Amino acid sequence: MTQPEQSAAPLRDEPAQRPVAHREVLHEGMVWDLVRDTVDFTADVRFDREYVWHTGAVAVLAVDEQDRVLLIRQYRHPVGHSLWEIPAGLLDLDGEAPHVAAARELAEETGYEPQQLSTLVDLRPSPGGNDEVIRVYLATGVRASAQEFERTDEEAELVSRWVPLSEAVTAVLEGRLTNATTVSALLALHALRQGAAAAPRPADAPFMERPGRD
């Protein structure tokens, strides 16, 4: 049995970076790198961990006045499926603020732009295997963008659909939607509608802390 914590403080993930005795970059990829760290966990415990250095990402759950959410279908080669997802993209442009990147991704992938963005939920989708952080924004007041975007590779076959939130949540619970970011976003919005929080956080809320890469 694990040691129970007695604190009554609010639940919060806390920075607790352990010393890295040695770091080796095993592979430099097209987008992400694979590294191996030798971690000094305690004075008596040392171990190696391999994981992916990730750029970080943003995603956008757009909702209209009818409480419909905007989903896109995209081919995902690693899993061999076309998945219904919310628009998302990497934080790979130097100096671009996350909420600006989110608005750009929404426009590029769907042709819509938001009048307002707020922070819906923050994610570390696979903390045992990579350092990726994802911020999901809630977009309201969306309207068609006047700009035309060229879509290539997998994005050349993107299709979009406005879906009632309740229908999308049912698809999650029945196992028909499986993209982790999309599942988290839909359930977070559903919880918000049920009064789990008074309001979402502002778009420029402090971003998640990440370990150093020195």
mmCIF file with all atom_site columns, C-alpha atoms in Angstrom:
data_model
loop_
_atom_site.group_PDB
_atom_site.id
_atom_site.type_symbol
_atom_site.label_atom_id
_atom_site.label_alt_id
_atom_site.label_comp_id
_atom_site.label_asym_id
_atom_site.label_entity_id
_atom_site.label_seq_id
_atom_site.pdbx_PDB_ins_code
_atom_site.Cartn_x
_atom_site.Cartn_y
_atom_site.Cartn_z
_atom_site.occupancy
_atom_site.B_iso_or_equiv
_atom_site.pdbx_formal_charge
_atom_site.auth_seq_id
_atom_site.auth_comp_id
_atom_site.auth_asym_id
_atom_site.auth_atom_id
_atom_site.pdbx_PDB_model_num
ATOM 1   C CA . MET A 1 1   ? 0.000   0.000  0.000   1.00 0.00 ? 1   MET A CA 1
ATOM 2   C CA . THR A 1 2   ? 1.277   3.468  -0.869  1.00 0.00 ? 2   THR A CA 1
ATOM 3   C CA . GLN A 1 3   ? 1.830   6.088  1.804   1.00 0.00 ? 3   GLN A CA 1
ATOM 4   C CA . PRO A 1 4   ? -1.339  8.195  2.141   1.00 0.00 ? 4   PRO A CA 1
ATOM 5   C CA . GLU A 1 5   ? -0.909  11.959 1.954   1.00 0.00 ? 5   GLU A CA 1
ATOM 6   C CA . GLN A 1 6   ? -2.482  13.904 4.798   1.00 0.00 ? 6   GLN A CA 1
ATOM 7   C CA . SER A 1 7   ? -2.518  17.326 3.149   1.00 0.00 ? 7   SER A CA 1
ATOM 8   C CA . ALA A 1 8   ? -5.847  19.028 2.528   1.00 0.00 ? 8   ALA A CA 1
ATOM 9   C CA . ALA A 1 9   ? -4.339  21.433 -0.002  1.00 0.00 ? 9   ALA A CA 1
ATOM 10  C CA . PRO A 1 10  ? -5.978  21.672 -3.440  1.00 0.00 ? 10  PRO A CA 1
ATOM 11  C CA . LEU A 1 11  ? -4.793  19.066 -5.941  1.00 0.00 ? 11  LEU A CA 1
ATOM 12  C CA . ARG A 1 12  ? -1.966  20.417 -8.051  1.00 0.00 ? 12  ARG A CA 1
ATOM 13  C CA . ASP A 1 13  ? 0.875   18.918 -10.073 1.00 0.00 ? 13  ASP A CA 1
ATOM 14  C CA . GLU A 1 14  ? 4.148   20.217 -8.674  1.00 0.00 ? 14  GLU A CA 1
ATOM 15  C CA . PRO A 1 15  ? 7.584   20.748 -10.257 1.00 0.00 ? 15  PRO A CA 1
ATOM 16  C CA . ALA A 1 16  ? 10.042  18.232 -8.807  1.00 0.00 ? 16  ALA A CA 1
ATOM 17  C CA . GLN A 1 17  ? 12.863  17.865 -11.309 1.00 0.00 ? 17  GLN A CA 1
ATOM 18  C CA . ARG A 1 18  ? 15.470  15.326 -10.135 1.00 0.00 ? 18  ARG A CA 1
ATOM 19  C CA . PRO A 1 19  ? 19.153  15.769 -11.042 1.00 0.00 ? 19  PRO A CA 1
ATOM 20  C CA . VAL A 1 20  ? 20.261  14.350 -14.388 1.00 0.00 ? 20  VAL A CA 1
ATOM 21  C CA . ALA A 1 21  ? 23.717  12.792 -14.091 1.00 0.00 ? 21  ALA A CA 1
ATOM 22  C CA . HIS A 1 22  ? 24.064  12.206 -17.821 1.00 0.00 ? 22  HIS A CA 1
ATOM 23  C CA . ARG A 1 23  ? 22.041  12.972 -20.953 1.00 0.00 ? 23  ARG A CA 1
ATOM 24  C CA . GLU A 1 24  ? 22.460  11.542 -24.443 1.00 0.00 ? 24  GLU A CA 1
ATOM 25  C CA . VAL A 1 25  ? 20.539  12.445 -27.583 1.00 0.00 ? 25  VAL A CA 1
ATOM 26  C CA . LEU A 1 26  ? 19.920  9.058  -29.201 1.00 0.00 ? 26  LEU A CA 1
ATOM 27  C CA . HIS A 1 27  ? 18.140  10.252 -32.329 1.00 0.00 ? 27  HIS A CA 1
ATOM 28  C CA . GLU A 1 28  ? 17.433  13.613 -33.927 1.00 0.00 ? 28  GLU A CA 1
ATOM 29  C CA . GLY A 1 29  ? 14.162  13.283 -35.803 1.00 0.00 ? 29  GLY A CA 1
ATOM 30  C CA . MET A 1 30  ? 12.257  15.349 -38.351 1.00 0.00 ? 30  MET A CA 1
ATOM 31  C CA . VAL A 1 31  ? 10.212  16.972 -35.585 1.00 0.00 ? 31  VAL A CA 1
ATOM 32  C CA . TRP A 1 32  ? 11.143  15.364 -32.240 1.00 0.00 ? 32  TRP A CA 1
ATOM 33  C CA . ASP A 1 33  ? 14.290  13.954 -30.667 1.00 0.00 ? 33  ASP A CA 1
ATOM 34  C CA . LEU A 1 34  ? 14.783  10.820 -28.579 1.00 0.00 ? 34  LEU A CA 1
ATOM 35  C CA . VAL A 1 35  ? 16.940  11.243 -25.457 1.00 0.00 ? 35  VAL A CA 1
ATOM 36  C CA . ARG A 1 36  ? 18.226  9.068  -22.639 1.00 0.00 ? 36  ARG A CA 1
ATOM 37  C CA . ASP A 1 37  ? 18.664  10.533 -19.149 1.00 0.00 ? 37  ASP A CA 1
ATOM 38  C CA . THR A 1 38  ? 20.483  8.957  -16.233 1.00 0.00 ? 38  THR A CA 1
ATOM 39  C CA . VAL A 1 39  ? 18.462  10.188 -13.260 1.00 0.00 ? 39  VAL A CA 1
ATOM 40  C CA . ASP A 1 40  ? 19.694  10.533 -9.685  1.00 0.00 ? 40  ASP A CA 1
ATOM 41  C CA . PHE A 1 41  ? 16.329  9.803  -8.104  1.00 0.00 ? 41  PHE A CA 1
ATOM 42  C CA . THR A 1 42  ? 17.596  9.602  -4.525  1.00 0.00 ? 42  THR A CA 1
ATOM 43  C CA . ALA A 1 43  ? 21.012  9.228  -2.895  1.00 0.00 ? 43  ALA A CA 1
ATOM 44  C CA . ASP A 1 44  ? 20.699  5.450  -3.344  1.00 0.00 ? 44  ASP A CA 1
ATOM 45  C CA . VAL A 1 45  ? 18.614  5.123  -6.524  1.00 0.00 ? 45  VAL A CA 1
ATOM 46  C CA . ARG A 1 46  ? 19.781  5.875  -10.071 1.00 0.00 ? 46  ARG A CA 1
ATOM 47  C CA . PHE A 1 47  ? 18.051  4.792  -13.274 1.00 0.00 ? 47  PHE A CA 1
ATOM 48  C CA . ASP A 1 48  ? 17.913  5.469  -17.028 1.00 0.00 ? 48  ASP A CA 1
ATOM 49  C CA . ARG A 1 49  ? 14.855  6.781  -18.853 1.00 0.00 ? 49  ARG A CA 1
ATOM 50  C CA . GLU A 1 50  ? 14.389  7.216  -22.598 1.00 0.00 ? 50  GLU A CA 1
ATOM 51  C CA . TYR A 1 51  ? 11.778  9.670  -23.817 1.00 0.00 ? 51  TYR A CA 1
ATOM 52  C CA . VAL A 1 52  ? 10.871  12.055 -26.621 1.00 0.00 ? 52  VAL A CA 1
ATOM 53  C CA . TRP A 1 53  ? 11.638  15.756 -26.540 1.00 0.00 ? 53  TRP A CA 1
ATOM 54  C CA . HIS A 1 54  ? 8.484   17.384 -27.882 1.00 0.00 ? 54  HIS A CA 1
ATOM 55  C CA . THR A 1 55  ? 7.865   20.901 -29.167 1.00 0.00 ? 55  THR A CA 1
ATOM 56  C CA . GLY A 1 56  ? 4.575   21.225 -27.295 1.00 0.00 ? 56  GLY A CA 1
ATOM 57  C CA . ALA A 1 57  ? 1.230   21.795 -28.970 1.00 0.00 ? 57  ALA A CA 1
ATOM 58  C CA . VAL A 1 58  ? -2.067  23.637 -28.877 1.00 0.00 ? 58  VAL A CA 1
ATOM 59  C CA . ALA A 1 59  ? -5.581  22.547 -29.789 1.00 0.00 ? 59  ALA A CA 1
ATOM 60  C CA . VAL A 1 60  ? -8.893  24.349 -30.205 1.00 0.00 ? 60  VAL A CA 1
ATOM 61  C CA . LEU A 1 61  ? -12.424 23.291 -29.357 1.00 0.00 ? 61  LEU A CA 1
ATOM 62  C CA . ALA A 1 62  ? -14.701 25.645 -31.286 1.00 0.00 ? 62  ALA A CA 1
ATOM 63  C CA . VAL A 1 63  ? -18.328 25.868 -30.184 1.00 0.00 ? 63  VAL A CA 1
ATOM 64  C CA . ASP A 1 64  ? -21.178 27.770 -31.836 1.00 0.00 ? 64  ASP A CA 1
ATOM 65  C CA . GLU A 1 65  ? -24.390 29.365 -30.559 1.00 0.00 ? 65  GLU A CA 1
ATOM 66  C CA . GLN A 1 66  ? -26.232 26.035 -30.894 1.00 0.00 ? 66  GLN A CA 1
ATOM 67  C CA . ASP A 1 67  ? -23.703 24.316 -28.594 1.00 0.00 ? 67  ASP A CA 1
ATOM 68  C CA . ARG A 1 68  ? -22.235 22.386 -31.497 1.00 0.00 ? 68  ARG A CA 1
ATOM 69  C CA . VAL A 1 69  ? -18.525 21.628 -31.595 1.00 0.00 ? 69  VAL A CA 1
ATOM 70  C CA . LEU A 1 70  ? -16.318 21.659 -34.674 1.00 0.00 ? 70  LEU A CA 1
ATOM 71  C CA . LEU A 1 71  ? -14.499 18.401 -35.416 1.00 0.00 ? 71  LEU A CA 1
ATOM 72  C CA . ILE A 1 72  ? -12.192 17.451 -38.263 1.00 0.00 ? 72  ILE A CA 1
ATOM 73  C CA . ARG A 1 73  ? -11.396 14.005 -39.638 1.00 0.00 ? 73  ARG A CA 1
ATOM 74  C CA . GLN A 1 74  ? -7.709  13.380 -40.302 1.00 0.00 ? 74  GLN A CA 1
ATOM 75  C CA . TYR A 1 75  ? -5.651  10.350 -41.271 1.00 0.00 ? 75  TYR A CA 1
ATOM 76  C CA . ARG A 1 76  ? -3.143  9.391  -38.567 1.00 0.00 ? 76  ARG A CA 1
ATOM 77  C CA . HIS A 1 77  ? -0.540  7.059  -40.003 1.00 0.00 ? 77  HIS A CA 1
ATOM 78  C CA . PRO A 1 78  ? 1.009   5.709  -36.749 1.00 0.00 ? 78  PRO A CA 1
ATOM 79  C CA . VAL A 1 79  ? -2.374  4.272  -35.691 1.00 0.00 ? 79  VAL A CA 1
ATOM 80  C CA . GLY A 1 80  ? -3.684  3.523  -39.182 1.00 0.00 ? 80  GLY A CA 1
ATOM 81  C CA . HIS A 1 81  ? -6.993  5.307  -38.618 1.00 0.00 ? 81  HIS A CA 1
ATOM 82  C CA . SER A 1 82  ? -8.829  8.392  -39.759 1.00 0.00 ? 82  SER A CA 1
ATOM 83  C CA . LEU A 1 83  ? -9.717  10.070 -36.471 1.00 0.00 ? 83  LEU A CA 1
ATOM 84  C CA . TRP A 1 84  ? -12.285 12.705 -35.598 1.00 0.00 ? 84  TRP A CA 1
ATOM 85  C CA . GLU A 1 85  ? -10.346 15.376 -33.734 1.00 0.00 ? 85  GLU A CA 1
ATOM 86  C CA . ILE A 1 86  ? -10.349 19.006 -32.754 1.00 0.00 ? 86  ILE A CA 1
ATOM 87  C CA . PRO A 1 87  ? -7.942  21.228 -34.710 1.00 0.00 ? 87  PRO A CA 1
ATOM 88  C CA . ALA A 1 88  ? -4.412  21.147 -33.273 1.00 0.00 ? 88  ALA A CA 1
ATOM 89  C CA . GLY A 1 89  ? -0.827  21.932 -34.121 1.00 0.00 ? 89  GLY A CA 1
ATOM 90  C CA . LEU A 1 90  ? 2.724   22.172 -32.860 1.00 0.00 ? 90  LEU A CA 1
ATOM 91  C CA . LEU A 1 91  ? 4.306   25.077 -31.038 1.00 0.00 ? 91  LEU A CA 1
ATOM 92  C CA . ASP A 1 92  ? 7.107   25.192 -33.574 1.00 0.00 ? 92  ASP A CA 1
ATOM 93  C CA . LEU A 1 93  ? 7.279   28.882 -34.521 1.00 0.00 ? 93  LEU A CA 1
ATOM 94  C CA . ASP A 1 94  ? 9.755   30.852 -32.438 1.00 0.00 ? 94  ASP A CA 1
ATOM 95  C CA . GLY A 1 95  ? 8.133   33.658 -30.477 1.00 0.00 ? 95  GLY A CA 1
ATOM 96  C CA . GLU A 1 96  ? 4.542   32.764 -31.352 1.00 0.00 ? 96  GLU A CA 1
ATOM 97  C CA . ALA A 1 97  ? 2.283   32.909 -28.292 1.00 0.00 ? 97  ALA A CA 1
ATOM 98  C CA . PRO A 1 98  ? 0.285   29.705 -27.701 1.00 0.00 ? 98  PRO A CA 1
ATOM 99  C CA . HIS A 1 99  ? -3.124  31.376 -28.089 1.00 0.00 ? 99  HIS A CA 1
ATOM 100 C CA . VAL A 1 100 ? -1.987  32.981 -31.359 1.00 0.00 ? 100 VAL A CA 1
ATOM 101 C CA . ALA A 1 101 ? -0.836  29.565 -32.584 1.00 0.00 ? 101 ALA A CA 1
ATOM 102 C CA . ALA A 1 102 ? -4.214  28.108 -31.638 1.00 0.00 ? 102 ALA A CA 1
ATOM 103 C CA . ALA A 1 103 ? -6.124  30.717 -33.629 1.00 0.00 ? 103 ALA A CA 1
ATOM 104 C CA . ARG A 1 104 ? -3.816  30.126 -36.595 1.00 0.00 ? 104 ARG A CA 1
ATOM 105 C CA . GLU A 1 105 ? -4.311  26.353 -36.476 1.00 0.00 ? 105 GLU A CA 1
ATOM 106 C CA . LEU A 1 106 ? -8.087  26.736 -36.315 1.00 0.00 ? 106 LEU A CA 1
ATOM 107 C CA . ALA A 1 107 ? -8.054  28.951 -39.403 1.00 0.00 ? 107 ALA A CA 1
ATOM 108 C CA . GLU A 1 108 ? -5.602  26.777 -41.349 1.00 0.00 ? 108 GLU A CA 1
ATOM 109 C CA . GLU A 1 109 ? -7.412  23.499 -40.668 1.00 0.00 ? 109 GLU A CA 1
ATOM 110 C CA . THR A 1 110 ? -11.063 24.597 -40.776 1.00 0.00 ? 110 THR A CA 1
ATOM 111 C CA . GLY A 1 111 ? -11.319 28.024 -42.401 1.00 0.00 ? 111 GLY A CA 1
ATOM 112 C CA . TYR A 1 112 ? -12.794 29.545 -39.222 1.00 0.00 ? 112 TYR A CA 1
ATOM 113 C CA . GLU A 1 113 ? -11.364 32.180 -36.916 1.00 0.00 ? 113 GLU A CA 1
ATOM 114 C CA . PRO A 1 114 ? -12.442 32.865 -33.317 1.00 0.00 ? 114 PRO A CA 1
ATOM 115 C CA . GLN A 1 115 ? -13.643 36.135 -31.849 1.00 0.00 ? 115 GLN A CA 1
ATOM 116 C CA . GLN A 1 116 ? -12.726 34.919 -28.361 1.00 0.00 ? 116 GLN A CA 1
ATOM 117 C CA . LEU A 1 117 ? -10.377 32.294 -26.927 1.00 0.00 ? 117 LEU A CA 1
ATOM 118 C CA . SER A 1 118 ? -10.134 31.003 -23.365 1.00 0.00 ? 118 SER A CA 1
ATOM 119 C CA . THR A 1 119 ? -8.094  28.220 -21.783 1.00 0.00 ? 119 THR A CA 1
ATOM 120 C CA . LEU A 1 120 ? -10.196 25.073 -21.460 1.00 0.00 ? 120 LEU A CA 1
ATOM 121 C CA . VAL A 1 121 ? -7.761  22.398 -20.241 1.00 0.00 ? 121 VAL A CA 1
ATOM 122 C CA . ASP A 1 122 ? -4.023  21.674 -20.036 1.00 0.00 ? 122 ASP A CA 1
ATOM 123 C CA . LEU A 1 123 ? -2.619  18.216 -20.757 1.00 0.00 ? 123 LEU A CA 1
ATOM 124 C CA . ARG A 1 124 ? 0.519   16.135 -20.466 1.00 0.00 ? 124 ARG A CA 1
ATOM 125 C CA . PRO A 1 125 ? -0.788  13.272 -22.619 1.00 0.00 ? 125 PRO A CA 1
ATOM 126 C CA . SER A 1 126 ? 2.020   10.751 -22.158 1.00 0.00 ? 126 SER A CA 1
ATOM 127 C CA . PRO A 1 127 ? 4.361   11.868 -19.343 1.00 0.00 ? 127 PRO A CA 1
ATOM 128 C CA . GLY A 1 128 ? 6.030   8.477  -19.077 1.00 0.00 ? 128 GLY A CA 1
ATOM 129 C CA . GLY A 1 129 ? 7.306   8.641  -22.653 1.00 0.00 ? 129 GLY A CA 1
ATOM 130 C CA . ASN A 1 130 ? 7.603   12.288 -23.702 1.00 0.00 ? 130 ASN A CA 1
ATOM 131 C CA . ASP A 1 131 ? 7.627   15.811 -22.315 1.00 0.00 ? 131 ASP A CA 1
ATOM 132 C CA . GLU A 1 132 ? 4.763   17.060 -24.517 1.00 0.00 ? 132 GLU A CA 1
ATOM 133 C CA . VAL A 1 133 ? 2.437   19.682 -23.107 1.00 0.00 ? 133 VAL A CA 1
ATOM 134 C CA . ILE A 1 134 ? -0.826  20.600 -24.826 1.00 0.00 ? 134 ILE A CA 1
ATOM 135 C CA . ARG A 1 135 ? -3.072  23.540 -24.081 1.00 0.00 ? 135 ARG A CA 1
ATOM 136 C CA . VAL A 1 136 ? -6.640  23.247 -25.340 1.00 0.00 ? 136 VAL A CA 1
ATOM 137 C CA . TYR A 1 137 ? -8.467  26.496 -26.005 1.00 0.00 ? 137 TYR A CA 1
ATOM 138 C CA . LEU A 1 138 ? -12.203 27.095 -26.140 1.00 0.00 ? 138 LEU A CA 1
ATOM 139 C CA . ALA A 1 139 ? -13.105 29.192 -29.167 1.00 0.00 ? 139 ALA A CA 1
ATOM 140 C CA . THR A 1 140 ? -16.384 31.097 -29.342 1.00 0.00 ? 140 THR A CA 1
ATOM 141 C CA . GLY A 1 141 ? -17.855 33.548 -31.802 1.00 0.00 ? 141 GLY A CA 1
ATOM 142 C CA . VAL A 1 142 ? -16.228 31.701 -34.693 1.00 0.00 ? 142 VAL A CA 1
ATOM 143 C CA . ARG A 1 143 ? -16.721 33.027 -38.190 1.00 0.00 ? 143 ARG A CA 1
ATOM 144 C CA . ALA A 1 144 ? -15.490 32.123 -41.655 1.00 0.00 ? 144 ALA A CA 1
ATOM 145 C CA . SER A 1 145 ? -12.003 33.374 -42.418 1.00 0.00 ? 145 SER A CA 1
ATOM 146 C CA . ALA A 1 146 ? -11.469 35.535 -45.487 1.00 0.00 ? 146 ALA A CA 1
ATOM 147 C CA . GLN A 1 147 ? -8.098  33.882 -46.055 1.00 0.00 ? 147 GLN A CA 1
ATOM 148 C CA . GLU A 1 148 ? -7.623  30.756 -48.175 1.00 0.00 ? 148 GLU A CA 1
ATOM 149 C CA . PHE A 1 149 ? -5.216  28.075 -46.929 1.00 0.00 ? 149 PHE A CA 1
ATOM 150 C CA . GLU A 1 150 ? -3.364  25.397 -48.867 1.00 0.00 ? 150 GLU A CA 1
ATOM 151 C CA . ARG A 1 151 ? -3.469  21.989 -47.172 1.00 0.00 ? 151 ARG A CA 1
ATOM 152 C CA . THR A 1 152 ? -0.884  19.324 -47.990 1.00 0.00 ? 152 THR A CA 1
ATOM 153 C CA . ASP A 1 153 ? -0.040  15.735 -47.001 1.00 0.00 ? 153 ASP A CA 1
ATOM 154 C CA . GLU A 1 154 ? -2.659  14.282 -44.609 1.00 0.00 ? 154 GLU A CA 1
ATOM 155 C CA . GLU A 1 155 ? -4.359  17.652 -44.296 1.00 0.00 ? 155 GLU A CA 1
ATOM 156 C CA . ALA A 1 156 ? -5.253  17.582 -48.011 1.00 0.00 ? 156 ALA A CA 1
ATOM 157 C CA . GLU A 1 157 ? -8.125  15.209 -47.139 1.00 0.00 ? 157 GLU A CA 1
ATOM 158 C CA . LEU A 1 158 ? -9.425  17.039 -44.062 1.00 0.00 ? 158 LEU A CA 1
ATOM 159 C CA . VAL A 1 159 ? -13.196 17.204 -43.667 1.00 0.00 ? 159 VAL A CA 1
ATOM 160 C CA . SER A 1 160 ? -15.052 19.036 -40.914 1.00 0.00 ? 160 SER A CA 1
ATOM 161 C CA . ARG A 1 161 ? -18.383 18.611 -39.170 1.00 0.00 ? 161 ARG A CA 1
ATOM 162 C CA . TRP A 1 162 ? -20.353 20.602 -36.618 1.00 0.00 ? 162 TRP A CA 1
ATOM 163 C CA . VAL A 1 163 ? -21.615 18.122 -33.998 1.00 0.00 ? 163 VAL A CA 1
ATOM 164 C CA . PRO A 1 164 ? -23.888 18.724 -30.987 1.00 0.00 ? 164 PRO A CA 1
ATOM 165 C CA . LEU A 1 165 ? -21.780 18.611 -27.825 1.00 0.00 ? 165 LEU A CA 1
ATOM 166 C CA . SER A 1 166 ? -24.035 15.967 -26.279 1.00 0.00 ? 166 SER A CA 1
ATOM 167 C CA . GLU A 1 167 ? -23.625 13.742 -29.348 1.00 0.00 ? 167 GLU A CA 1
ATOM 168 C CA . ALA A 1 168 ? -19.841 14.118 -29.264 1.00 0.00 ? 168 ALA A CA 1
ATOM 169 C CA . VAL A 1 169 ? -19.693 13.274 -25.541 1.00 0.00 ? 169 VAL A CA 1
ATOM 170 C CA . THR A 1 170 ? -21.821 10.165 -26.175 1.00 0.00 ? 170 THR A CA 1
ATOM 171 C CA . ALA A 1 171 ? -19.394 9.116  -28.932 1.00 0.00 ? 171 ALA A CA 1
ATOM 172 C CA . VAL A 1 172 ? -16.532 9.437  -26.432 1.00 0.00 ? 172 VAL A CA 1
ATOM 173 C CA . LEU A 1 173 ? -18.255 7.324  -23.790 1.00 0.00 ? 173 LEU A CA 1
ATOM 174 C CA . GLU A 1 174 ? -19.196 4.678  -26.348 1.00 0.00 ? 174 GLU A CA 1
ATOM 175 C CA . GLY A 1 175 ? -15.573 4.429  -27.503 1.00 0.00 ? 175 GLY A CA 1
ATOM 176 C CA . ARG A 1 176 ? -16.191 5.842  -30.985 1.00 0.00 ? 176 ARG A CA 1
ATOM 177 C CA . LEU A 1 177 ? -13.898 8.843  -30.508 1.00 0.00 ? 177 LEU A CA 1
ATOM 178 C CA . THR A 1 178 ? -10.440 8.057  -29.176 1.00 0.00 ? 178 THR A CA 1
ATOM 179 C CA . ASN A 1 179 ? -8.078  10.976 -29.837 1.00 0.00 ? 179 ASN A CA 1
ATOM 180 C CA . ALA A 1 180 ? -6.854  11.807 -26.331 1.00 0.00 ? 180 ALA A CA 1
ATOM 181 C CA . THR A 1 181 ? -6.808  15.581 -26.740 1.00 0.00 ? 181 THR A CA 1
ATOM 182 C CA . THR A 1 182 ? -10.284 15.573 -28.254 1.00 0.00 ? 182 THR A CA 1
ATOM 183 C CA . VAL A 1 183 ? -11.668 13.301 -25.536 1.00 0.00 ? 183 VAL A CA 1
ATOM 184 C CA . SER A 1 184 ? -10.211 15.539 -22.828 1.00 0.00 ? 184 SER A CA 1
ATOM 185 C CA . ALA A 1 185 ? -11.535 18.701 -24.462 1.00 0.00 ? 185 ALA A CA 1
ATOM 186 C CA . LEU A 1 186 ? -15.063 17.387 -24.929 1.00 0.00 ? 186 LEU A CA 1
ATOM 187 C CA . LEU A 1 187 ? -15.325 16.051 -21.380 1.00 0.00 ? 187 LEU A CA 1
ATOM 188 C CA . ALA A 1 188 ? -13.843 19.277 -19.996 1.00 0.00 ? 188 ALA A CA 1
ATOM 189 C CA . LEU A 1 189 ? -16.436 21.373 -21.830 1.00 0.00 ? 189 LEU A CA 1
ATOM 190 C CA . HIS A 1 190 ? -19.197 19.023 -20.672 1.00 0.00 ? 190 HIS A CA 1
ATOM 191 C CA . ALA A 1 191 ? -17.964 19.385 -17.080 1.00 0.00 ? 191 ALA A CA 1
ATOM 192 C CA . LEU A 1 192 ? -17.889 23.161 -17.494 1.00 0.00 ? 192 LEU A CA 1
ATOM 193 C CA . ARG A 1 193 ? -21.492 23.080 -18.679 1.00 0.00 ? 193 ARG A CA 1
ATOM 194 C CA . GLN A 1 194 ? -22.365 21.070 -15.551 1.00 0.00 ? 194 GLN A CA 1
ATOM 195 C CA . GLY A 1 195 ? -20.884 23.736 -13.278 1.00 0.00 ? 195 GLY A CA 1
ATOM 196 C CA . ALA A 1 196 ? -17.468 22.203 -12.519 1.00 0.00 ? 196 ALA A CA 1
ATOM 197 C CA . ALA A 1 197 ? -15.986 25.707 -12.712 1.00 0.00 ? 197 ALA A CA 1
ATOM 198 C CA . ALA A 1 198 ? -17.437 29.179 -12.848 1.00 0.00 ? 198 ALA A CA 1
ATOM 199 C CA . ALA A 1 199 ? -15.652 29.992 -16.101 1.00 0.00 ? 199 ALA A CA 1
ATOM 200 C CA . PRO A 1 200 ? -12.651 28.866 -18.144 1.00 0.00 ? 200 PRO A CA 1
ATOM 201 C CA . ARG A 1 201 ? -9.283  30.484 -17.518 1.00 0.00 ? 201 ARG A CA 1
ATOM 202 C CA . PRO A 1 202 ? -8.142  33.374 -19.729 1.00 0.00 ? 202 PRO A CA 1
ATOM 203 C CA . ALA A 1 203 ? -6.319  32.613 -22.958 1.00 0.00 ? 203 ALA A CA 1
ATOM 204 C CA . ASP A 1 204 ? -3.061  34.003 -21.598 1.00 0.00 ? 204 ASP A CA 1
ATOM 205 C CA . ALA A 1 205 ? -3.133  32.003 -18.340 1.00 0.00 ? 205 ALA A CA 1
ATOM 206 C CA . PRO A 1 206 ? 0.385   30.890 -17.285 1.00 0.00 ? 206 PRO A CA 1
ATOM 207 C CA . PHE A 1 207 ? 1.566   27.992 -19.422 1.00 0.00 ? 207 PHE A CA 1
ATOM 208 C CA . MET A 1 208 ? 2.744   24.683 -17.995 1.00 0.00 ? 208 MET A CA 1
ATOM 209 C CA . GLU A 1 209 ? 6.306   24.443 -16.714 1.00 0.00 ? 209 GLU A CA 1
ATOM 210 C CA . ARG A 1 210 ? 8.700   22.157 -18.576 1.00 0.00 ? 210 ARG A CA 1
ATOM 211 C CA . PRO A 1 211 ? 12.065  20.670 -17.603 1.00 0.00 ? 211 PRO A CA 1
ATOM 212 C CA . GLY A 1 212 ? 15.203  22.357 -18.841 1.00 0.00 ? 212 GLY A CA 1
ATOM 213 C CA . ARG A 1 213 ? 17.155  20.865 -21.753 1.00 0.00 ? 213 ARG A CA 1
ATOM 214 C CA . ASP A 1 214 ? 20.665  21.943 -20.882 1.00 0.00 ? 214 ASP A CA 1
#
